[in-house]
Amino acid sequence: MTRPILGLAASLSTALLVAGAAQAQVAPIQSSDRVYAAEQFSNTVSVTDPSTNRLVGLIRLGDASPANFSPLYRGQLLVHGLGFSPDGKTLAVVSIGSNSVSFIDTATNAVKHVTYIGRSPHEAFFTPDGEELWVTVRGEDYVSVIDPVSYNEIHRIQTPGGPGMTIFSPDGRYGYICSSFNPKTVVVDAATHEIVGEVAQPSAFCPNIAASPDGSQVWFTLKDIGKTVAFNARPPFNVLATLDTGPLTNHVNFARTARGQLAYVTVGGENAVKIFRTDDFSPVATIPVGALPHGLWASPDGSRVYVGLENASELAVIDTASNTVVANVGVGQAPQAVVYVPGAAPSGAGDRNLQPRSDAGSVLIRMRVSDGTEADTTISLYDQGLIQVVQGSVSGLTPRSPYVLALANAADGSGPLEPIAAFTSNPAGAAIVNALGPIRQQVRAEQGVSRRYLVIAPGTAAMPGAPVQIQVAAP
């Protein structure tokens, strides 16, 4: 199925939307605006008022473990991706584990509909005219095109296997689709749904892609090799620059600031946001932000950038004039995608159907190397009742090598080790490591349990070596 070419009325409507978006670029932060973050371990969407940097509340889409293990579980699982309609009235929330897109009314914070699609969708974005929602189905080889009125899938765009994310040119002409499993980004004509261009990826793992506000460039990140690529947003879609941004490079986005148009990149392995110019690709600043920065989005006026700190369960607020973090907002567990929606709460307090944030139940553990120097590695324990999701953002390792996350009985890591997760470092010498179990009780010596210490050791679960990173101190 091909999409019909828009008529004059639709073209005028699109022009008005584009003009409205351009006007919104200079609008200051308002109390009716909202910043949303998708949190994958609490299965929530946090709602923050950017005028006060105050959490308004949480939209709960699912339950924590082990309730979500039940065969009768009906909630969403691994809430991860976010997109919003051009009019700001609808939020599209992608849940990887339950293969779904939840449509949320931003005025009431209520779920209007849930559409179930193919295996492991990742991100969803509306076309600039608001007529379609494109969802990358990363576990398959297509983009699911959904009608946001009927909520039905109306088309599938075939792509290389594992499409990671789609972003559109500001004028709505092109959709740019990177891949998480194949080294190829494709460019699609949004009107015909046909592939009209390709861009080679230096690696196969692209989690995020963004188009510059001026419509001239597209940037995508490569998490496994620690690079970010910029290419021409128009034919011939040639690569303009490949930047070494750092291990666990997560998301990229843009802001129109007093210094001009700048690109912001979250680097998990260095717990920082890096800023680059878009004219000559030179670095501007590196901002320490906290544990495992992931998604980010700028306010329309370019004065603030909001960053989800995955291992801290917080939203960091960057002042773009001083390049410093000016606020931290506690949100749900492990925020992933972040979006800023102007005018999402047009009247009242905007807190209908929201739940308060209980204790996020996360413990942040820092690691040191053998000489005592603190590493950039952070490990978080997210409470799920009596057990925890363990997530480590590990860096500073030998590339492409086997390691284990383990428990040691001694504070210096000596003695026998009990492996809890085996992993292989990526080409940048980093990794995201996950496990599930009653770990908090051991590292905090709760309920009469003997104190133990988390370590990173080379080797396999059967034959771990001497630890190379050791827990700084018991939390």
Tab-separated table of C-alpha atoms in Angstrom:
chain	number	residue	atom	x	y	z
A	1	MET	CA	0.000	0.000	0.000
A	2	THR	CA	1.337	3.434	-0.911
A	3	ARG	CA	0.296	6.624	0.745
A	4	PRO	CA	-1.506	9.154	-1.549
A	5	ILE	CA	0.205	12.440	-2.331
A	6	LEU	CA	-1.190	15.205	-0.132
A	7	GLY	CA	-3.546	17.677	-1.787
A	8	LEU	CA	-3.435	21.448	-1.517
A	9	ALA	CA	-5.433	21.568	1.726
A	10	ALA	CA	-3.191	18.980	3.373
A	11	SER	CA	-0.120	20.814	2.090
A	12	LEU	CA	-1.379	24.050	3.623
A	13	SER	CA	-2.060	22.185	6.859
A	14	THR	CA	1.460	20.815	6.833
A	15	ALA	CA	2.869	24.284	6.153
A	16	LEU	CA	0.949	25.650	9.130
A	17	LEU	CA	2.272	22.860	11.336
A	18	VAL	CA	5.835	23.547	10.223
A	19	ALA	CA	5.336	27.282	10.756
A	20	GLY	CA	3.890	26.592	14.215
A	21	ALA	CA	6.839	24.370	15.063
A	22	ALA	CA	9.249	27.103	13.963
A	23	GLN	CA	7.439	29.636	16.141
A	24	ALA	CA	7.603	27.213	19.084
A	25	GLN	CA	11.397	27.206	18.790
A	26	VAL	CA	11.525	30.596	20.520
A	27	ALA	CA	8.739	29.976	23.061
A	28	PRO	CA	10.039	30.014	26.646
A	29	ILE	CA	9.463	27.097	29.019
A	30	GLN	CA	5.839	27.092	30.234
A	31	SER	CA	4.072	25.417	33.155
A	32	SER	CA	1.806	23.720	30.593
A	33	ASP	CA	4.796	21.963	29.005
A	34	ARG	CA	5.775	18.452	30.040
A	35	VAL	CA	8.919	16.314	29.957
A	36	TYR	CA	8.215	12.588	29.710
A	37	ALA	CA	10.596	9.703	30.372
A	38	ALA	CA	9.924	6.010	29.707
A	39	GLU	CA	11.165	3.775	32.548
A	40	GLN	CA	11.743	0.155	31.682
A	41	PHE	CA	12.055	-1.540	35.077
A	42	SER	CA	9.134	0.169	36.836
A	43	ASN	CA	7.099	0.063	33.581
A	44	THR	CA	6.107	3.693	34.008
A	45	VAL	CA	6.190	7.015	32.197
A	46	SER	CA	7.242	9.918	34.415
A	47	VAL	CA	5.660	13.347	33.914
A	48	THR	CA	7.752	16.395	34.872
A	49	ASP	CA	6.856	20.099	34.866
A	50	PRO	CA	9.922	21.780	33.300
A	51	SER	CA	9.004	25.230	34.612
A	52	THR	CA	9.645	24.050	38.178
A	53	ASN	CA	11.652	20.849	37.573
A	54	ARG	CA	9.038	19.046	39.654
A	55	LEU	CA	7.810	15.500	39.114
A	56	VAL	CA	4.046	15.733	38.625
A	57	GLY	CA	3.585	11.963	38.822
A	58	LEU	CA	3.845	8.625	37.035
A	59	ILE	CA	1.690	6.948	34.402
A	60	ARG	CA	1.805	3.283	35.380
A	61	LEU	CA	1.570	0.953	32.387
A	62	GLY	CA	2.607	-2.296	34.071
A	63	ASP	CA	3.855	-4.051	37.176
A	64	ALA	CA	7.300	-4.912	38.458
A	65	SER	CA	8.760	-8.426	38.652
A	66	PRO	CA	7.754	-11.088	39.490
A	67	ALA	CA	4.126	-10.058	38.851
A	68	ASN	CA	4.925	-9.522	35.175
A	69	PHE	CA	6.115	-13.137	34.882
A	70	SER	CA	2.547	-14.440	35.242
A	71	PRO	CA	0.923	-16.071	32.193
A	72	LEU	CA	-2.150	-13.941	33.003
A	73	TYR	CA	-0.219	-10.660	33.096
A	74	ARG	CA	-1.949	-7.977	31.005
A	75	GLY	CA	0.222	-4.910	31.640
A	76	GLN	CA	3.092	-3.556	29.574
A	77	LEU	CA	6.657	-4.798	29.942
A	78	LEU	CA	9.970	-2.968	29.410
A	79	VAL	CA	8.498	0.491	28.757
A	80	HIS	CA	11.154	2.046	26.558
A	81	GLY	CA	10.399	4.317	23.565
A	82	LEU	CA	8.541	7.633	23.272
A	83	GLY	CA	7.088	9.739	20.479
A	84	PHE	CA	4.448	12.465	20.386
A	85	SER	CA	1.986	13.899	17.884
A	86	PRO	CA	2.729	17.312	16.327
A	87	ASP	CA	-0.216	18.875	18.193
A	88	GLY	CA	1.163	17.572	21.514
A	89	LYS	CA	-2.092	15.812	22.393
A	90	THR	CA	-0.937	12.193	22.074
A	91	LEU	CA	2.048	10.358	23.484
A	92	ALA	CA	3.093	7.066	21.859
A	93	VAL	CA	4.848	4.732	24.302
A	94	VAL	CA	6.663	1.624	23.052
A	95	SER	CA	7.042	-1.396	25.359
A	96	ILE	CA	9.670	-3.822	24.097
A	97	GLY	CA	8.697	-6.861	26.155
A	98	SER	CA	4.967	-6.750	25.425
A	99	ASN	CA	5.299	-5.761	21.735
A	100	SER	CA	3.019	-2.777	22.122
A	101	VAL	CA	2.410	0.906	21.505
A	102	SER	CA	0.289	2.672	24.136
A	103	PHE	CA	-1.455	5.866	23.006
A	104	ILE	CA	-1.780	8.317	25.896
A	105	ASP	CA	-3.901	11.474	26.051
A	106	THR	CA	-1.455	14.085	27.359
A	107	ALA	CA	-4.236	16.272	28.796
A	108	THR	CA	-5.601	13.471	31.012
A	109	ASN	CA	-2.598	11.089	31.222
A	110	ALA	CA	-4.994	8.272	30.332
A	111	VAL	CA	-4.314	5.412	27.931
A	112	LYS	CA	-6.609	5.778	24.899
A	113	HIS	CA	-5.621	2.583	23.127
A	114	VAL	CA	-2.959	-0.121	22.987
A	115	THR	CA	-1.843	-1.524	19.622
A	116	TYR	CA	0.102	-4.783	19.578
A	117	ILE	CA	2.605	-5.269	16.779
A	118	GLY	CA	5.636	-7.418	15.891
A	119	ARG	CA	8.436	-8.698	18.063
A	120	SER	CA	10.455	-6.236	20.187
A	121	PRO	CA	9.498	-2.806	18.856
A	122	HIS	CA	11.922	-0.090	19.909
A	123	GLU	CA	10.874	3.482	19.052
A	124	ALA	CA	7.877	5.260	17.487
A	125	PHE	CA	7.609	8.692	15.859
A	126	PHE	CA	4.792	10.547	14.156
A	127	THR	CA	5.243	11.967	10.679
A	128	PRO	CA	5.434	15.790	10.902
A	129	ASP	CA	1.907	16.089	9.484
A	130	GLY	CA	0.606	13.770	12.210
A	131	GLU	CA	-1.063	11.389	9.771
A	132	GLU	CA	1.049	8.298	10.500
A	133	LEU	CA	3.023	6.749	13.345
A	134	TRP	CA	6.099	4.768	12.274
A	135	VAL	CA	7.225	2.083	14.738
A	136	THR	CA	10.549	0.323	14.234
A	137	VAL	CA	10.049	-3.384	14.937
A	138	ARG	CA	13.593	-4.218	15.944
A	139	GLY	CA	12.974	-7.914	16.443
A	140	GLU	CA	11.906	-8.215	12.793
A	141	ASP	CA	12.691	-6.504	9.472
A	142	TYR	CA	10.110	-3.803	9.014
A	143	VAL	CA	8.666	-0.520	10.208
A	144	SER	CA	5.011	-0.773	11.225
A	145	VAL	CA	3.012	2.215	9.935
A	146	ILE	CA	0.017	2.886	12.187
A	147	ASP	CA	-2.999	5.106	11.567
A	148	PRO	CA	-3.210	7.243	14.767
A	149	VAL	CA	-6.996	7.605	14.355
A	150	SER	CA	-7.999	3.945	13.972
A	151	TYR	CA	-4.830	2.675	15.723
A	152	ASN	CA	-4.545	-0.019	13.053
A	153	GLU	CA	-1.418	-1.031	11.184
A	154	ILE	CA	-1.919	0.171	7.608
A	155	HIS	CA	1.429	-0.639	6.019
A	156	ARG	CA	4.816	-2.269	6.584
A	157	ILE	CA	8.047	-0.800	5.242
A	158	GLN	CA	10.615	-3.539	4.646
A	159	THR	CA	14.072	-2.661	5.980
A	160	PRO	CA	17.311	-4.448	6.786
A	161	GLY	CA	16.735	-6.704	9.785
A	162	GLY	CA	16.579	-5.028	13.160
A	163	PRO	CA	15.466	-1.455	12.446
A	164	GLY	CA	16.400	0.591	15.515
A	165	MET	CA	14.681	3.930	15.151
A	166	THR	CA	13.058	6.299	12.659
A	167	ILE	CA	13.327	10.083	12.654
A	168	PHE	CA	11.848	12.436	10.061
A	169	SER	CA	13.219	15.453	8.269
A	170	PRO	CA	11.537	18.619	9.603
A	171	ASP	CA	9.711	19.111	6.301
A	172	GLY	CA	8.325	15.559	6.458
A	173	ARG	CA	9.818	14.457	3.154
A	174	TYR	CA	12.146	11.728	4.432
A	175	GLY	CA	12.187	9.109	7.155
A	176	TYR	CA	15.661	8.020	8.274
A	177	ILE	CA	15.808	4.480	9.696
A	178	CYS	CA	18.944	3.150	11.359
A	179	SER	CA	19.569	-0.517	12.149
A	180	SER	CA	20.496	-2.319	15.358
A	181	PHE	CA	21.491	-5.560	13.617
A	182	ASN	CA	22.772	-4.582	10.166
A	183	PRO	CA	25.383	-1.955	9.209
A	184	LYS	CA	22.998	0.095	7.085
A	185	THR	CA	20.763	3.126	7.589
A	186	VAL	CA	18.061	3.595	4.964
A	187	VAL	CA	16.271	6.737	3.813
A	188	VAL	CA	12.576	6.374	2.967
A	189	ASP	CA	10.341	8.723	0.997
A	190	ALA	CA	7.598	9.415	3.549
A	191	ALA	CA	4.894	9.861	0.892
A	192	THR	CA	5.547	6.660	-1.073
A	193	HIS	CA	7.137	4.501	1.661
A	194	GLU	CA	9.905	3.587	-0.796
A	195	ILE	CA	13.610	3.401	0.103
A	196	VAL	CA	15.424	6.172	-1.779
A	197	GLY	CA	18.857	6.134	-0.141
A	198	GLU	CA	21.324	4.229	2.029
A	199	VAL	CA	24.073	5.207	4.478
A	200	ALA	CA	26.711	2.736	5.634
A	201	GLN	CA	27.013	2.297	9.405
A	202	PRO	CA	30.543	1.590	10.706
A	203	SER	CA	28.955	-1.013	12.994
A	204	ALA	CA	25.673	-2.880	13.141
A	205	PHE	CA	24.388	-1.485	16.452
A	206	CYS	CA	22.650	1.873	16.100
A	207	PRO	CA	20.183	2.606	18.935
A	208	ASN	CA	19.329	6.232	18.119
A	209	ILE	CA	19.059	8.756	15.285
A	210	ALA	CA	18.164	12.461	15.149
A	211	ALA	CA	17.632	15.134	12.494
A	212	SER	CA	18.931	18.667	12.984
A	213	PRO	CA	16.306	21.430	13.379
A	214	ASP	CA	17.604	23.233	10.273
A	215	GLY	CA	16.987	20.093	8.204
A	216	SER	CA	20.557	19.841	6.930
A	217	GLN	CA	21.985	16.904	8.877
A	218	VAL	CA	21.129	13.549	10.436
A	219	TRP	CA	23.239	12.042	13.240
A	220	PHE	CA	23.153	8.469	14.530
A	221	THR	CA	24.936	6.750	17.407
A	222	LEU	CA	26.821	3.448	17.471
A	223	LYS	CA	26.700	2.091	20.994
A	224	ASP	CA	29.024	-0.862	20.510
A	225	ILE	CA	32.005	1.020	19.046
A	226	GLY	CA	31.552	4.387	20.756
A	227	LYS	CA	31.066	6.531	17.654
A	228	THR	CA	28.545	8.999	16.257
A	229	VAL	CA	28.042	9.557	12.526
A	230	ALA	CA	26.693	12.696	10.829
A	231	PHE	CA	25.410	12.578	7.260
A	232	ASN	CA	23.782	14.896	4.758
A	233	ALA	CA	20.008	14.914	5.244
A	234	ARG	CA	19.486	15.424	1.500
A	235	PRO	CA	20.671	13.450	-1.529
A	236	PRO	CA	23.216	11.986	-1.951
A	237	PHE	CA	23.003	11.341	1.847
A	238	ASN	CA	26.804	11.330	2.097
A	239	VAL	CA	28.639	10.944	5.404
A	240	LEU	CA	29.907	14.278	6.731
A	241	ALA	CA	31.786	13.167	9.862
A	242	THR	CA	32.439	10.172	12.099
A	243	LEU	CA	33.153	11.189	15.685
A	244	ASP	CA	34.748	9.202	18.496
A	245	THR	CA	32.256	9.922	21.266
A	246	GLY	CA	33.034	7.229	23.857
A	247	PRO	CA	31.980	3.809	25.169
A	248	LEU	CA	28.254	3.147	25.445
A	249	THR	CA	27.311	6.093	23.255
A	250	ASN	CA	23.523	6.144	23.703
A	251	HIS	CA	21.393	8.956	22.264
A	252	VAL	CA	21.961	12.108	20.221
A	253	ASN	CA	19.780	15.195	19.893
A	254	PHE	CA	19.979	18.871	18.969
A	255	ALA	CA	19.309	22.245	20.549
A	256	ARG	CA	19.191	25.730	19.095
A	257	THR	CA	21.092	27.636	21.756
A	258	ALA	CA	22.595	31.096	22.152
A	259	ARG	CA	25.772	29.552	20.676
A	260	GLY	CA	23.892	28.280	17.634
A	261	GLN	CA	22.714	24.809	16.658
A	262	LEU	CA	24.543	22.176	18.738
A	263	ALA	CA	24.468	18.375	18.980
A	264	TYR	CA	24.289	16.690	22.394
A	265	VAL	CA	25.390	13.051	22.834
A	266	THR	CA	24.927	10.881	25.935
A	267	VAL	CA	27.928	8.661	26.694
A	268	GLY	CA	27.086	6.000	29.262
A	269	GLY	CA	30.593	4.651	29.741
A	270	GLU	CA	31.822	8.110	30.781
A	271	ASN	CA	28.635	9.249	32.558
A	272	ALA	CA	28.688	12.435	30.520
A	273	VAL	CA	26.960	14.456	27.824
A	274	LYS	CA	29.245	15.652	25.033
A	275	ILE	CA	28.436	18.694	22.909
A	276	PHE	CA	29.528	19.258	19.297
A	277	ARG	CA	29.144	22.015	16.759
A	278	THR	CA	27.208	21.077	13.622
A	279	ASP	CA	29.132	23.330	11.238
A	280	ASP	CA	32.637	21.918	11.742
A	281	PHE	CA	31.853	19.001	14.157
A	282	SER	CA	34.318	20.321	16.740
A	283	PRO	CA	33.787	19.506	20.431
A	284	VAL	CA	32.310	22.242	22.606
A	285	ALA	CA	32.124	20.751	26.110
A	286	THR	CA	31.830	17.575	28.154
A	287	ILE	CA	29.317	17.740	31.001
A	288	PRO	CA	29.399	15.183	33.849
A	289	VAL	CA	25.754	14.315	34.445
A	290	GLY	CA	25.518	11.122	36.502
A	291	ALA	CA	25.107	7.398	36.185
A	292	LEU	CA	24.457	6.047	32.668
A	293	PRO	CA	22.858	8.910	30.699
A	294	HIS	CA	20.472	7.577	28.068
A	295	GLY	CA	17.714	9.603	26.341
A	296	LEU	CA	17.745	13.407	25.996
A	297	TRP	CA	15.609	16.207	24.580
A	298	ALA	CA	15.904	20.007	24.493
A	299	SER	CA	13.298	22.608	25.415
A	300	PRO	CA	11.966	24.481	22.358
A	301	ASP	CA	13.801	27.668	23.377
A	302	GLY	CA	17.107	25.791	23.622
A	303	SER	CA	17.727	26.909	27.200
A	304	ARG	CA	17.574	23.442	28.761
A	305	VAL	CA	18.427	19.840	27.816
A	306	TYR	CA	16.788	17.033	29.805
A	307	VAL	CA	18.739	13.788	30.235
A	308	GLY	CA	17.491	10.457	31.577
A	309	LEU	CA	20.014	8.901	33.981
A	310	GLU	CA	19.341	5.200	33.609
A	311	ASN	CA	21.338	3.943	36.584
A	312	ALA	CA	20.304	6.815	38.888
A	313	SER	CA	16.551	6.811	38.078
A	314	GLU	CA	16.719	10.579	37.658
A	315	LEU	CA	16.228	13.297	35.089
A	316	ALA	CA	19.219	15.667	34.873
A	317	VAL	CA	18.513	19.222	33.693
A	318	ILE	CA	21.325	20.956	31.765
A	319	ASP	CA	21.502	24.736	31.453
A	320	THR	CA	22.798	25.243	27.913
A	321	ALA	CA	24.227	28.701	28.718
A	322	SER	CA	26.560	27.447	31.458
A	323	ASN	CA	26.808	23.788	30.354
A	324	THR	CA	26.094	22.629	33.894
A	325	VAL	CA	23.487	20.419	35.549
A	326	VAL	CA	21.139	22.758	37.424
A	327	ALA	CA	18.583	20.237	38.724
A	328	ASN	CA	17.922	16.547	39.231
A	329	VAL	CA	14.402	15.125	39.283
A	330	GLY	CA	13.680	11.678	40.708
A	331	VAL	CA	11.657	9.559	38.251
A	332	GLY	CA	10.865	5.872	37.708
A	333	GLN	CA	13.344	3.020	37.437
A	334	ALA	CA	15.860	3.141	34.561
A	335	PRO	CA	14.634	5.979	32.299
A	336	GLN	CA	15.210	5.344	28.599
A	337	ALA	CA	13.708	7.683	25.972
A	338	VAL	CA	12.983	11.300	26.941
A	339	VAL	CA	10.775	13.818	25.079
A	340	TYR	CA	9.725	17.428	25.688
A	341	VAL	CA	6.113	18.200	24.664
A	342	PRO	CA	5.063	21.877	24.624
A	343	GLY	CA	1.536	22.607	25.837
A	344	ALA	CA	0.816	19.021	26.829
A	345	ALA	CA	-1.151	20.096	29.937
A	346	PRO	CA	-3.240	23.020	28.637
A	347	SER	CA	-5.309	23.540	31.786
A	348	GLY	CA	-5.347	22.735	35.478
A	349	ALA	CA	-2.607	20.959	37.387
A	350	GLY	CA	-2.128	18.314	34.692
A	351	ASP	CA	-2.024	15.562	37.295
A	352	ARG	CA	-5.132	13.561	36.408
A	353	ASN	CA	-4.655	9.767	36.494
A	354	LEU	CA	-1.077	10.093	37.750
A	355	GLN	CA	0.393	8.104	40.611
A	356	PRO	CA	2.964	9.395	43.089
A	357	ARG	CA	6.523	8.164	42.928
A	358	SER	CA	7.145	5.766	45.761
A	359	ASP	CA	10.709	5.052	46.816
A	360	ALA	CA	12.304	4.097	43.504
A	361	GLY	CA	14.086	1.338	45.394
A	362	SER	CA	17.346	1.691	43.508
A	363	VAL	CA	20.812	1.378	45.000
A	364	LEU	CA	23.739	2.846	43.047
A	365	ILE	CA	27.104	1.128	43.447
A	366	ARG	CA	30.350	2.590	42.162
A	367	MET	CA	33.443	0.592	41.265
A	368	ARG	CA	37.186	1.144	41.524
A	369	VAL	CA	40.142	-0.355	39.702
A	370	SER	CA	42.954	-2.197	41.438
A	371	ASP	CA	44.988	0.940	42.229
A	372	GLY	CA	42.015	2.477	44.036
A	373	THR	CA	41.034	4.916	41.283
A	374	GLU	CA	37.278	5.196	40.813
A	375	ALA	CA	36.066	3.718	37.527
A	376	ASP	CA	33.255	5.045	35.335
A	377	THR	CA	31.449	1.753	35.925
A	378	THR	CA	28.183	2.005	37.867
A	379	ILE	CA	25.910	-0.816	38.985
A	380	SER	CA	22.300	-0.240	39.996
A	381	LEU	CA	19.992	-2.515	41.938
A	382	TYR	CA	16.320	-1.815	41.194
A	383	ASP	CA	13.920	-3.212	43.781
A	384	GLN	CA	11.243	-5.532	42.426
A	385	GLY	CA	9.802	-6.687	45.731
A	386	LEU	CA	12.146	-9.190	47.372
A	387	ILE	CA	14.442	-9.339	44.353
A	388	GLN	CA	16.307	-6.727	42.306
A	389	VAL	CA	17.070	-6.139	38.681
A	390	VAL	CA	20.841	-5.714	38.577
A	391	GLN	CA	22.158	-3.482	35.805
A	392	GLY	CA	25.795	-2.607	35.329
A	393	SER	CA	27.136	0.062	32.998
A	394	VAL	CA	30.662	-1.290	32.697
A	395	SER	CA	33.577	0.411	30.936
A	396	GLY	CA	37.367	0.411	30.952
A	397	LEU	CA	37.726	-3.250	29.969
A	398	THR	CA	39.726	-5.054	27.302
A	399	PRO	CA	37.645	-4.971	24.096
A	400	ARG	CA	35.860	-8.110	22.890
A	401	SER	CA	36.819	-10.155	25.954
A	402	PRO	CA	34.865	-12.411	28.349
A	403	TYR	CA	34.100	-11.163	31.861
A	404	VAL	CA	31.851	-11.974	34.795
A	405	LEU	CA	30.000	-9.865	37.322
A	406	ALA	CA	30.455	-11.693	40.605
A	407	LEU	CA	30.122	-11.525	44.369
A	408	ALA	CA	33.221	-11.657	46.573
A	409	ASN	CA	33.353	-12.254	50.315
A	410	ALA	CA	36.260	-9.853	50.913
A	411	ALA	CA	36.264	-6.064	50.466
A	412	ASP	CA	39.424	-6.279	48.346
A	413	GLY	CA	37.839	-8.857	46.011
A	414	SER	CA	40.136	-11.682	47.056
A	415	GLY	CA	39.048	-15.226	47.633
A	416	PRO	CA	36.396	-17.343	45.911
A	417	LEU	CA	33.950	-15.580	43.580
A	418	GLU	CA	30.295	-16.361	42.931
A	419	PRO	CA	29.494	-15.307	39.324
A	420	ILE	CA	26.023	-13.837	38.790
A	421	ALA	CA	26.297	-12.763	35.134
A	422	ALA	CA	28.699	-13.565	32.293
A	423	PHE	CA	29.231	-11.079	29.453
A	424	THR	CA	31.576	-10.054	26.656
A	425	SER	CA	32.870	-6.496	26.365
A	426	ASN	CA	32.093	-4.662	23.129
A	427	PRO	CA	34.708	-3.190	20.736
A	428	ALA	CA	34.849	-0.052	22.923
A	429	GLY	CA	35.671	-2.122	26.033
A	430	ALA	CA	32.255	-1.611	27.613
A	431	ALA	CA	29.007	-3.489	28.234
A	432	ILE	CA	25.560	-3.337	29.773
A	433	VAL	CA	25.187	-6.277	32.155
A	434	ASN	CA	21.907	-7.528	33.627
A	435	ALA	CA	20.941	-10.080	36.257
A	436	LEU	CA	18.015	-10.755	38.586
A	437	GLY	CA	18.134	-11.872	42.208
A	438	PRO	CA	18.292	-10.932	45.913
A	439	ILE	CA	21.551	-9.001	45.598
A	440	ARG	CA	20.793	-5.895	47.680
A	441	GLN	CA	20.437	-7.936	50.853
A	442	GLN	CA	23.960	-9.251	50.387
A	443	VAL	CA	25.842	-6.076	49.458
A	444	ARG	CA	24.102	-4.159	52.276
A	445	ALA	CA	24.201	-6.984	54.832
A	446	GLU	CA	20.451	-6.867	55.385
A	447	GLN	CA	18.367	-9.350	57.392
A	448	GLY	CA	21.407	-10.936	58.988
A	449	VAL	CA	23.037	-11.763	55.641
A	450	SER	CA	26.840	-11.633	55.599
A	451	ARG	CA	28.178	-8.649	53.657
A	452	ARG	CA	29.520	-9.325	50.189
A	453	TYR	CA	31.018	-7.154	47.440
A	454	LEU	CA	30.415	-6.857	43.698
A	455	VAL	CA	33.420	-7.306	41.404
A	456	ILE	CA	34.195	-7.484	37.680
A	457	ALA	CA	36.602	-10.269	36.774
A	458	PRO	CA	37.998	-11.524	33.448
A	459	GLY	CA	37.228	-15.044	32.323
A	460	THR	CA	34.153	-17.228	32.372
A	461	ALA	CA	31.635	-18.187	35.030
A	462	ALA	CA	33.399	-21.530	35.352
A	463	MET	CA	36.894	-19.986	35.575
A	464	PRO	CA	36.867	-16.340	36.687
A	465	GLY	CA	40.192	-14.576	37.110
A	466	ALA	CA	41.350	-11.972	39.603
A	467	PRO	CA	38.952	-8.977	39.801
A	468	VAL	CA	39.888	-5.881	37.799
A	469	GLN	CA	37.104	-3.703	39.241
A	470	ILE	CA	35.868	-3.823	42.814
A	471	GLN	CA	32.981	-2.212	44.651
A	472	VAL	CA	34.121	1.082	46.187
A	473	ALA	CA	32.260	0.540	49.440
A	474	ALA	CA	29.146	-1.148	50.669
A	475	PRO	CA	26.196	1.231	50.072
